[in-house]
Amino acid sequence: MSAVERDLTTTAKPTPGAAASPPYAEPHGHALDRRLLARLHTFLGSPHIELALRNGALLTAPAAVARVTFASRGTLLAILADPSLRFGDAYSDGSVTVEGDLVAFLEAVYRAREGSAPRASLGRRAAAALRRPRRNTLAGSRDNIHHHYDIGNEFYALWLGSTMAYTCAYYPTPDATLDEAQVAKMDHVCRKLRLHPGESVVEAGCGWGMLAMHMAQRYRVRVRAFNISHEQIVYARERAAREGLAGQVEYVEDDYRNISGRYDAFVSVVALAFVKLRNYTTLGQIAERALGGRGRGLIHSIGRNFPAALHPWIERRIFPGAYPPSLSEMMRIFEPWDLSVLDVENLRLHYAQTLRHWLALYEAASERVRAMFDEKFVRMWRLYLAGSVAAFTTGTLQLFQVVFAPGRSNDIPWTRAHLYSR
């Protein structure tokens, strides 16, 4: 018998004056199973979801948006022992099923958990995040990038859209298509950088290379783009050659820490999530050196409203080594090098919309994904994408775009008019 089972087989006596239990409908099934389901429901913050075991035990809740069914008591006990990691694993291997909208279920859990957590817990979460630093050597960075990005360009092409942009899109209107919004995002970045023909840009982490190609084609600048994902670099070079842009864009298969030279603009989209806190000052030094006392920079990154580690299951199974910084943590990039922050924009809801489009395309291609990998992979990535929609919709995650410039530079805009004028 596990520790959880021993704890639950002893019936607790009611405390005089204590608040009554939530008005759940009476569950059916074994008494221990009922207690286990109730414990998990309470841990989750009592969201509007039903919990069940395949043996018939059921815990209902008012206005439930979904029902979660566990294959066995063993599955439920394993999840109770380590919910943050074990739930995702159990969903992936089919030991947990969700009836109803997966995103709605995850949103309900996120909102309930945040609503039930005392504000004092923010400090504890921050301390926990800072107690667990991971080394970020060049070899370690390559391993982390390879785990996520080098699983096959064909896989990502199924659901990223024609731009192959694995970053938050920018929706000028809510009904814009994914491809329209991705192009609008690239224009939004270029306008923030106030690019002019003939200028030079360095990009730290370029993905499949579309932003660099967009800059070269639409804004007639020269771009040097760094990336340590071999598959992405190969794709980017081949596509740039097909587009006739090989002379304007250089894709460098190397770590951002090896950037050298002087440029008119510095840009990094998404890559900050894979830069460890201990290396933020190094990134700032590289940006400051690249700009040489003039020019403009932009960093686009997922983040949080307070310091906290990435969800354990996402960090372990999907994005090893990733960390979403708070704005206060991002200041470690700028302050030591006298880099002035000029503009901060939060595109959280734009990322939620981007992820909804990705999830819809992923579901439409699920049979092809299954043929490429297996059912466990299909379910794992479905949970990741749905969970990401929920995280950005509920404000658990943010999306920051920070524009900066050398502190001594007066080449800064008076207004934001340049962002919206054609």
Tab-separated table of C-alpha atoms in Angstrom:
chain	number	residue	atom	x	y	z
A	1	MET	CA	0.000	0.000	0.000
A	2	SER	CA	1.392	3.403	-0.980
A	3	ALA	CA	1.731	6.355	1.371
A	4	VAL	CA	-1.190	8.049	-0.362
A	5	GLU	CA	-3.360	4.952	0.091
A	6	ARG	CA	-2.439	4.652	3.802
A	7	ASP	CA	-3.307	8.294	4.306
A	8	LEU	CA	-6.671	7.960	2.615
A	9	THR	CA	-7.804	4.710	4.246
A	10	THR	CA	-8.043	6.550	7.576
A	11	THR	CA	-11.257	8.528	7.757
A	12	ALA	CA	-10.534	12.012	9.022
A	13	LYS	CA	-12.771	13.428	11.761
A	14	PRO	CA	-14.470	16.719	10.891
A	15	THR	CA	-13.023	19.800	12.541
A	16	PRO	CA	-15.597	21.790	14.532
A	17	GLY	CA	-16.469	24.975	12.689
A	18	ALA	CA	-14.673	23.893	9.511
A	19	ALA	CA	-16.150	24.807	6.142
A	20	ALA	CA	-18.272	22.159	4.499
A	21	SER	CA	-16.881	20.116	1.626
A	22	PRO	CA	-17.679	21.283	-1.926
A	23	PRO	CA	-21.166	20.206	-3.077
A	24	TYR	CA	-20.070	17.408	-5.407
A	25	ALA	CA	-22.584	14.868	-6.589
A	26	GLU	CA	-22.046	11.629	-4.664
A	27	PRO	CA	-19.337	9.613	-6.448
A	28	HIS	CA	-19.865	5.960	-7.207
A	29	GLY	CA	-17.379	3.120	-6.728
A	30	HIS	CA	-14.843	2.084	-4.147
A	31	ALA	CA	-14.492	4.442	-1.172
A	32	LEU	CA	-10.721	4.670	-1.594
A	33	ASP	CA	-11.100	5.522	-5.288
A	34	ARG	CA	-13.548	8.272	-4.360
A	35	ARG	CA	-11.057	9.742	-1.916
A	36	LEU	CA	-8.246	9.567	-4.446
A	37	LEU	CA	-10.334	11.353	-7.061
A	38	ALA	CA	-11.376	13.980	-4.514
A	39	ARG	CA	-7.775	14.557	-3.460
A	40	LEU	CA	-6.665	15.137	-7.050
A	41	HIS	CA	-9.629	17.426	-7.694
A	42	THR	CA	-8.725	19.501	-4.640
A	43	PHE	CA	-5.069	19.618	-5.655
A	44	LEU	CA	-6.130	20.977	-9.058
A	45	GLY	CA	-8.045	23.789	-7.359
A	46	SER	CA	-11.505	22.203	-7.749
A	47	PRO	CA	-11.949	23.051	-11.457
A	48	HIS	CA	-15.187	22.436	-13.366
A	49	ILE	CA	-14.179	18.967	-14.556
A	50	GLU	CA	-15.285	15.421	-13.820
A	51	LEU	CA	-12.805	12.760	-12.737
A	52	ALA	CA	-13.415	9.054	-13.242
A	53	LEU	CA	-11.813	5.622	-13.118
A	54	ARG	CA	-12.540	2.980	-15.714
A	55	ASN	CA	-13.911	0.776	-12.930
A	56	GLY	CA	-16.866	3.153	-12.606
A	57	ALA	CA	-15.776	5.436	-9.776
A	58	LEU	CA	-16.857	8.972	-10.635
A	59	LEU	CA	-16.489	12.430	-9.156
A	60	THR	CA	-18.805	14.961	-10.744
A	61	ALA	CA	-18.650	18.744	-10.577
A	62	PRO	CA	-21.115	21.463	-11.595
A	63	ALA	CA	-20.931	22.791	-15.165
A	64	ALA	CA	-18.106	20.404	-16.026
A	65	VAL	CA	-16.285	21.217	-19.278
A	66	ALA	CA	-14.649	17.796	-19.596
A	67	ARG	CA	-14.329	14.354	-18.039
A	68	VAL	CA	-10.896	12.892	-17.300
A	69	THR	CA	-10.762	9.097	-17.000
A	70	PHE	CA	-7.872	7.172	-15.436
A	71	ALA	CA	-7.127	3.621	-16.537
A	72	SER	CA	-6.571	2.295	-13.021
A	73	ARG	CA	-5.979	3.173	-9.407
A	74	GLY	CA	-2.273	2.714	-10.066
A	75	THR	CA	-2.389	5.407	-12.744
A	76	LEU	CA	-4.181	7.754	-10.368
A	77	LEU	CA	-1.717	7.076	-7.535
A	78	ALA	CA	1.251	7.714	-9.821
A	79	ILE	CA	-0.233	11.053	-10.866
A	80	LEU	CA	-0.953	12.036	-7.270
A	81	ALA	CA	2.678	11.314	-6.406
A	82	ASP	CA	3.972	13.711	-9.098
A	83	PRO	CA	1.102	15.458	-10.926
A	84	SER	CA	3.197	17.934	-12.908
A	85	LEU	CA	5.186	15.206	-14.656
A	86	ARG	CA	3.062	12.054	-14.461
A	87	PHE	CA	-0.195	13.447	-15.859
A	88	GLY	CA	1.433	14.330	-19.179
A	89	ASP	CA	3.115	10.937	-19.389
A	90	ALA	CA	-0.130	9.122	-18.593
A	91	TYR	CA	-2.055	11.129	-21.188
A	92	SER	CA	0.643	10.409	-23.766
A	93	ASP	CA	0.572	6.636	-23.244
A	94	GLY	CA	-3.242	6.511	-23.167
A	95	SER	CA	-3.598	5.748	-19.450
A	96	VAL	CA	-5.546	9.001	-19.167
A	97	THR	CA	-8.251	10.078	-21.602
A	98	VAL	CA	-10.126	13.373	-21.811
A	99	GLU	CA	-13.713	13.547	-23.041
A	100	GLY	CA	-14.611	17.050	-24.146
A	101	ASP	CA	-12.469	19.917	-25.340
A	102	LEU	CA	-8.843	19.371	-24.312
A	103	VAL	CA	-8.014	23.085	-24.346
A	104	ALA	CA	-11.095	23.933	-22.252
A	105	PHE	CA	-10.084	21.258	-19.724
A	106	LEU	CA	-6.551	22.643	-19.441
A	107	GLU	CA	-7.790	26.231	-19.203
A	108	ALA	CA	-10.108	25.198	-16.364
A	109	VAL	CA	-7.193	23.616	-14.500
A	110	TYR	CA	-4.879	26.606	-15.046
A	111	ARG	CA	-7.523	29.051	-13.824
A	112	ALA	CA	-8.468	26.935	-10.828
A	113	ARG	CA	-4.855	26.376	-9.779
A	114	GLU	CA	-4.018	30.074	-10.010
A	115	GLY	CA	-7.206	30.990	-8.184
A	116	SER	CA	-6.498	28.609	-5.307
A	117	ALA	CA	-2.771	29.407	-4.897
A	118	PRO	CA	-1.975	31.971	-2.184
A	119	ARG	CA	-0.035	35.001	-3.389
A	120	ALA	CA	2.778	34.111	-0.999
A	121	SER	CA	3.437	31.050	-3.124
A	122	LEU	CA	4.854	33.292	-5.854
A	123	GLY	CA	7.975	33.808	-3.786
A	124	ARG	CA	8.329	30.090	-3.222
A	125	ARG	CA	7.922	29.413	-6.931
A	126	ALA	CA	10.537	32.028	-7.737
A	127	ALA	CA	12.959	30.536	-5.242
A	128	ALA	CA	12.365	27.050	-6.622
A	129	ALA	CA	13.043	28.252	-10.145
A	130	LEU	CA	16.289	29.888	-9.139
A	131	ARG	CA	17.468	26.911	-7.101
A	132	ARG	CA	17.531	24.649	-10.152
A	133	PRO	CA	19.895	26.189	-12.686
A	134	ARG	CA	21.035	23.986	-15.547
A	135	ARG	CA	24.397	24.236	-17.200
A	136	ASN	CA	24.251	25.799	-20.636
A	137	THR	CA	27.450	24.708	-22.345
A	138	LEU	CA	27.749	24.825	-26.126
A	139	ALA	CA	27.371	21.041	-26.250
A	140	GLY	CA	24.375	21.148	-23.917
A	141	SER	CA	22.700	23.819	-26.032
A	142	ARG	CA	23.149	21.707	-29.157
A	143	ASP	CA	21.628	18.678	-27.423
A	144	ASN	CA	18.604	20.687	-26.260
A	145	ILE	CA	17.998	22.205	-29.697
A	146	HIS	CA	18.464	18.846	-31.411
A	147	HIS	CA	15.859	17.217	-29.122
A	148	HIS	CA	13.129	19.616	-30.214
A	149	TYR	CA	14.000	21.104	-33.595
A	150	ASP	CA	15.825	18.311	-35.389
A	151	ILE	CA	13.036	15.727	-35.315
A	152	GLY	CA	12.270	16.417	-38.966
A	153	ASN	CA	11.428	19.400	-41.145
A	154	GLU	CA	8.655	17.325	-42.731
A	155	PHE	CA	6.913	17.056	-39.361
A	156	TYR	CA	6.912	20.802	-38.725
A	157	ALA	CA	5.841	21.541	-42.299
A	158	LEU	CA	2.570	19.698	-41.582
A	159	TRP	CA	1.290	22.349	-39.182
A	160	LEU	CA	3.419	25.525	-39.163
A	161	GLY	CA	2.012	26.891	-42.408
A	162	SER	CA	3.873	28.046	-45.493
A	163	THR	CA	6.141	30.469	-43.619
A	164	MET	CA	7.638	27.716	-41.432
A	165	ALA	CA	7.689	30.283	-38.625
A	166	TYR	CA	7.660	28.538	-35.237
A	167	THR	CA	7.037	31.771	-33.345
A	168	CYS	CA	4.134	33.923	-32.240
A	169	ALA	CA	2.310	35.501	-35.173
A	170	TYR	CA	0.845	39.011	-35.164
A	171	TYR	CA	-2.860	39.312	-36.031
A	172	PRO	CA	-3.783	42.763	-37.409
A	173	THR	CA	-7.379	41.514	-37.234
A	174	PRO	CA	-8.744	38.505	-35.331
A	175	ASP	CA	-9.840	36.816	-38.571
A	176	ALA	CA	-6.401	36.939	-40.240
A	177	THR	CA	-5.079	33.595	-41.464
A	178	LEU	CA	-1.996	32.012	-39.930
A	179	ASP	CA	0.186	32.818	-42.941
A	180	GLU	CA	-1.087	36.412	-43.075
A	181	ALA	CA	-0.375	36.837	-39.373
A	182	GLN	CA	3.131	35.392	-39.647
A	183	VAL	CA	4.015	37.814	-42.441
A	184	ALA	CA	2.497	40.636	-40.370
A	185	LYS	CA	4.680	39.571	-37.418
A	186	MET	CA	7.823	39.759	-39.532
A	187	ASP	CA	6.818	43.211	-40.761
A	188	HIS	CA	6.059	44.256	-37.170
A	189	VAL	CA	9.575	43.233	-36.116
A	190	CYS	CA	11.182	44.989	-39.089
A	191	ARG	CA	9.271	48.209	-38.406
A	192	LYS	CA	10.300	48.139	-34.772
A	193	LEU	CA	13.907	47.846	-35.928
A	194	ARG	CA	13.338	50.689	-38.465
A	195	LEU	CA	15.326	48.883	-41.135
A	196	HIS	CA	16.679	50.793	-44.146
A	197	PRO	CA	18.001	49.428	-47.456
A	198	GLY	CA	21.678	48.543	-47.335
A	199	GLU	CA	21.829	48.056	-43.567
A	200	SER	CA	23.204	44.944	-41.891
A	201	VAL	CA	21.383	42.746	-39.379
A	202	VAL	CA	22.584	39.905	-37.163
A	203	GLU	CA	20.063	37.347	-35.913
A	204	ALA	CA	20.693	35.169	-32.858
A	205	GLY	CA	18.704	31.979	-33.467
A	206	CYS	CA	16.961	32.006	-36.846
A	207	GLY	CA	14.777	28.890	-36.941
A	208	TRP	CA	14.005	27.933	-40.542
A	209	GLY	CA	15.305	31.300	-41.685
A	210	MET	CA	12.127	33.048	-42.781
A	211	LEU	CA	12.618	36.305	-40.851
A	212	ALA	CA	16.077	36.773	-42.373
A	213	MET	CA	14.684	36.118	-45.867
A	214	HIS	CA	11.790	38.506	-45.250
A	215	MET	CA	14.182	41.238	-44.122
A	216	ALA	CA	16.384	40.762	-47.165
A	217	GLN	CA	13.523	40.580	-49.660
A	218	ARG	CA	11.161	43.252	-48.322
A	219	TYR	CA	13.606	45.647	-46.640
A	220	ARG	CA	16.716	45.065	-48.799
A	221	VAL	CA	19.121	44.550	-45.909
A	222	ARG	CA	21.962	42.059	-45.475
A	223	VAL	CA	21.422	39.461	-42.771
A	224	ARG	CA	23.778	37.131	-40.936
A	225	ALA	CA	21.696	34.534	-39.089
A	226	PHE	CA	23.021	32.100	-36.468
A	227	ASN	CA	21.487	28.752	-35.495
A	228	ILE	CA	22.788	25.475	-34.041
A	229	SER	CA	20.009	23.297	-35.488
A	230	HIS	CA	21.543	21.508	-38.473
A	231	GLU	CA	18.213	20.590	-40.083
A	232	GLN	CA	16.939	24.148	-39.859
A	233	ILE	CA	20.131	25.606	-41.314
A	234	VAL	CA	20.035	23.184	-44.263
A	235	TYR	CA	16.389	24.072	-44.925
A	236	ALA	CA	17.070	27.823	-44.662
A	237	ARG	CA	20.038	27.730	-47.045
A	238	GLU	CA	18.119	25.722	-49.636
A	239	ARG	CA	15.061	27.969	-49.470
A	240	ALA	CA	17.142	31.158	-49.639
A	241	ALA	CA	18.881	29.799	-52.742
A	242	ARG	CA	15.509	29.037	-54.375
A	243	GLU	CA	14.318	32.560	-53.553
A	244	GLY	CA	17.472	34.100	-55.036
A	245	LEU	CA	18.525	35.514	-51.663
A	246	ALA	CA	21.721	33.569	-51.024
A	247	GLY	CA	23.800	36.683	-51.686
A	248	GLN	CA	21.900	38.745	-49.101
A	249	VAL	CA	21.468	36.207	-46.307
A	250	GLU	CA	24.222	34.158	-44.691
A	251	TYR	CA	23.093	31.276	-42.471
A	252	VAL	CA	25.767	30.351	-39.933
A	253	GLU	CA	25.552	26.988	-38.168
A	254	ASP	CA	26.990	28.186	-34.880
A	255	ASP	CA	26.065	29.317	-31.372
A	256	TYR	CA	25.002	32.921	-30.732
A	257	ARG	CA	27.957	33.241	-28.358
A	258	ASN	CA	30.252	33.221	-31.384
A	259	ILE	CA	28.663	36.238	-33.079
A	260	SER	CA	31.272	38.791	-34.133
A	261	GLY	CA	31.357	41.979	-36.187
A	262	ARG	CA	29.364	45.237	-36.228
A	263	TYR	CA	25.755	45.567	-37.425
A	264	ASP	CA	22.991	48.137	-37.694
A	265	ALA	CA	20.452	45.899	-35.979
A	266	PHE	CA	20.421	42.919	-33.617
A	267	VAL	CA	17.409	40.608	-33.415
A	268	SER	CA	16.575	37.429	-31.534
A	269	VAL	CA	13.178	35.776	-31.851
A	270	VAL	CA	12.371	32.878	-29.474
A	271	ALA	CA	16.005	31.892	-28.822
A	272	LEU	CA	16.088	33.570	-25.388
A	273	ALA	CA	14.065	30.667	-23.972
A	274	PHE	CA	17.159	28.502	-24.468
A	275	VAL	CA	19.596	31.008	-22.961
A	276	LYS	CA	20.181	30.362	-19.273
A	277	LEU	CA	19.887	33.174	-16.754
A	278	ARG	CA	23.581	32.946	-16.011
A	279	ASN	CA	24.256	33.782	-19.681
A	280	TYR	CA	21.944	36.799	-19.965
A	281	THR	CA	24.795	39.229	-19.335
A	282	THR	CA	26.788	37.442	-22.052
A	283	LEU	CA	23.908	37.887	-24.504
A	284	GLY	CA	23.718	41.572	-23.593
A	285	GLN	CA	27.453	41.965	-24.123
A	286	ILE	CA	27.173	40.341	-27.556
A	287	ALA	CA	24.287	42.641	-28.538
A	288	GLU	CA	26.109	45.738	-27.257
A	289	ARG	CA	29.296	44.798	-29.077
A	290	ALA	CA	27.412	43.984	-32.297
A	291	LEU	CA	25.690	47.384	-32.302
A	292	GLY	CA	28.875	49.298	-31.516
A	293	GLY	CA	27.223	52.212	-29.733
A	294	ARG	CA	24.519	52.760	-32.356
A	295	GLY	CA	21.703	50.879	-34.045
A	296	ARG	CA	18.664	49.066	-32.673
A	297	GLY	CA	17.884	45.697	-31.163
A	298	LEU	CA	14.838	43.522	-30.508
A	299	ILE	CA	14.366	40.429	-28.369
A	300	HIS	CA	11.150	38.412	-28.732
A	301	SER	CA	10.570	35.747	-26.082
A	302	ILE	CA	8.020	33.751	-24.183
A	303	GLY	CA	8.009	34.748	-20.530
A	304	ARG	CA	6.154	34.995	-17.243
A	305	ASN	CA	4.885	37.754	-14.986
A	306	PHE	CA	7.137	36.473	-12.189
A	307	PRO	CA	10.209	34.219	-12.076
A	308	ALA	CA	9.225	30.555	-12.341
A	309	ALA	CA	10.478	27.484	-14.146
A	310	LEU	CA	8.816	26.062	-17.232
A	311	HIS	CA	6.199	23.382	-16.564
A	312	PRO	CA	8.172	20.234	-15.592
A	313	TRP	CA	6.545	17.974	-18.189
A	314	ILE	CA	7.137	20.473	-21.013
A	315	GLU	CA	10.733	20.979	-19.915
A	316	ARG	CA	11.388	17.238	-19.612
A	317	ARG	CA	9.562	15.888	-22.670
A	318	ILE	CA	9.293	18.765	-25.157
A	319	PHE	CA	11.678	21.665	-24.486
A	320	PRO	CA	14.682	20.473	-22.462
A	321	GLY	CA	16.703	23.337	-21.092
A	322	ALA	CA	14.059	25.995	-21.792
A	323	TYR	CA	13.193	28.792	-19.366
A	324	PRO	CA	10.592	31.592	-19.793
A	325	PRO	CA	11.977	34.732	-18.101
A	326	SER	CA	10.130	37.522	-16.377
A	327	LEU	CA	10.717	41.094	-17.522
A	328	SER	CA	12.771	41.758	-14.395
A	329	GLU	CA	15.037	38.857	-15.343
A	330	MET	CA	15.327	40.121	-18.913
A	331	MET	CA	16.779	43.359	-17.556
A	332	ARG	CA	19.956	41.390	-16.805
A	333	ILE	CA	20.542	41.522	-20.556
A	334	PHE	CA	20.319	45.303	-20.794
A	335	GLU	CA	21.366	46.971	-17.543
A	336	PRO	CA	25.014	45.813	-17.295
A	337	TRP	CA	25.749	47.173	-20.795
A	338	ASP	CA	23.837	50.466	-20.648
A	339	LEU	CA	21.302	49.294	-23.223
A	340	SER	CA	18.159	51.442	-23.071
A	341	VAL	CA	14.795	49.685	-23.260
A	342	LEU	CA	12.690	51.719	-25.695
A	343	ASP	CA	9.528	49.688	-26.046
A	344	VAL	CA	7.888	46.607	-24.522
A	345	GLU	CA	4.870	44.891	-26.076
A	346	ASN	CA	3.049	41.836	-24.783
A	347	LEU	CA	1.589	39.672	-27.570
A	348	ARG	CA	0.181	36.968	-25.290
A	349	LEU	CA	-3.223	36.726	-26.955
A	350	HIS	CA	-1.610	36.737	-30.395
A	351	TYR	CA	0.369	33.663	-29.359
A	352	ALA	CA	-2.776	31.956	-28.080
A	353	GLN	CA	-4.376	32.536	-31.494
A	354	THR	CA	-1.237	31.300	-33.272
A	355	LEU	CA	-1.314	28.117	-31.225
A	356	ARG	CA	-5.001	27.550	-31.983
A	357	HIS	CA	-4.156	27.620	-35.676
A	358	TRP	CA	-1.199	25.270	-35.164
A	359	LEU	CA	-3.317	22.857	-33.132
A	360	ALA	CA	-6.039	22.773	-35.810
A	361	LEU	CA	-3.470	22.031	-38.525
A	362	TYR	CA	-1.803	19.428	-36.315
A	363	GLU	CA	-5.106	17.620	-35.719
A	364	ALA	CA	-5.831	17.661	-39.451
A	365	ALA	CA	-2.435	16.028	-40.057
A	366	SER	CA	-2.559	13.617	-37.098
A	367	GLU	CA	-2.737	10.486	-39.260
A	368	ARG	CA	0.405	11.523	-41.103
A	369	VAL	CA	2.129	12.298	-37.796
A	370	ARG	CA	1.124	8.859	-36.515
A	371	ALA	CA	2.629	7.248	-39.613
A	372	MET	CA	5.868	9.187	-39.076
A	373	PHE	CA	6.126	8.410	-35.347
A	374	ASP	CA	3.520	6.590	-33.206
A	375	GLU	CA	0.335	7.134	-31.201
A	376	LYS	CA	2.237	8.194	-28.082
A	377	PHE	CA	4.010	10.946	-30.030
A	378	VAL	CA	0.695	12.154	-31.490
A	379	ARG	CA	-0.867	12.425	-28.034
A	380	MET	CA	2.240	14.003	-26.481
A	381	TRP	CA	2.388	16.824	-29.013
A	382	ARG	CA	-1.388	17.296	-28.916
A	383	LEU	CA	-1.142	17.860	-25.167
A	384	TYR	CA	1.807	20.222	-25.607
A	385	LEU	CA	0.013	22.376	-28.180
A	386	ALA	CA	-3.312	22.377	-26.309
A	387	GLY	CA	-1.554	23.153	-23.038
A	388	SER	CA	0.264	26.043	-24.687
A	389	VAL	CA	-3.025	27.498	-25.954
A	390	ALA	CA	-4.364	27.293	-22.405
A	391	ALA	CA	-1.210	28.770	-20.855
A	392	PHE	CA	-1.260	31.874	-23.047
A	393	THR	CA	-5.048	32.276	-22.877
A	394	THR	CA	-5.048	32.227	-19.074
A	395	GLY	CA	-1.950	34.403	-18.663
A	396	THR	CA	0.218	31.626	-17.264
A	397	LEU	CA	2.701	32.465	-20.038
A	398	GLN	CA	3.405	35.805	-21.723
A	399	LEU	CA	5.036	36.845	-24.993
A	400	PHE	CA	7.364	39.836	-24.722
A	401	GLN	CA	8.870	41.926	-27.505
A	402	VAL	CA	11.511	44.280	-26.134
A	403	VAL	CA	13.123	46.960	-28.308
A	404	PHE	CA	16.406	48.441	-27.109
A	405	ALA	CA	19.300	50.642	-28.206
A	406	PRO	CA	22.711	51.669	-26.875
A	407	GLY	CA	22.218	54.127	-24.030
A	408	ARG	CA	24.215	56.910	-25.705
A	409	SER	CA	22.370	56.694	-29.021
A	410	ASN	CA	19.891	59.434	-29.903
A	411	ASP	CA	18.775	57.606	-33.035
A	412	ILE	CA	15.465	56.685	-31.451
A	413	PRO	CA	11.909	57.384	-32.655
A	414	TRP	CA	9.800	60.204	-31.216
A	415	THR	CA	6.573	58.208	-31.534
A	416	ARG	CA	5.298	54.754	-32.454
A	417	ALA	CA	3.860	55.994	-35.755
A	418	HIS	CA	6.458	54.032	-37.738
A	419	LEU	CA	4.944	50.776	-36.483
A	420	TYR	CA	1.635	51.290	-38.232
A	421	SER	CA	2.413	53.432	-41.287
A	422	ARG	CA	2.968	51.683	-44.604
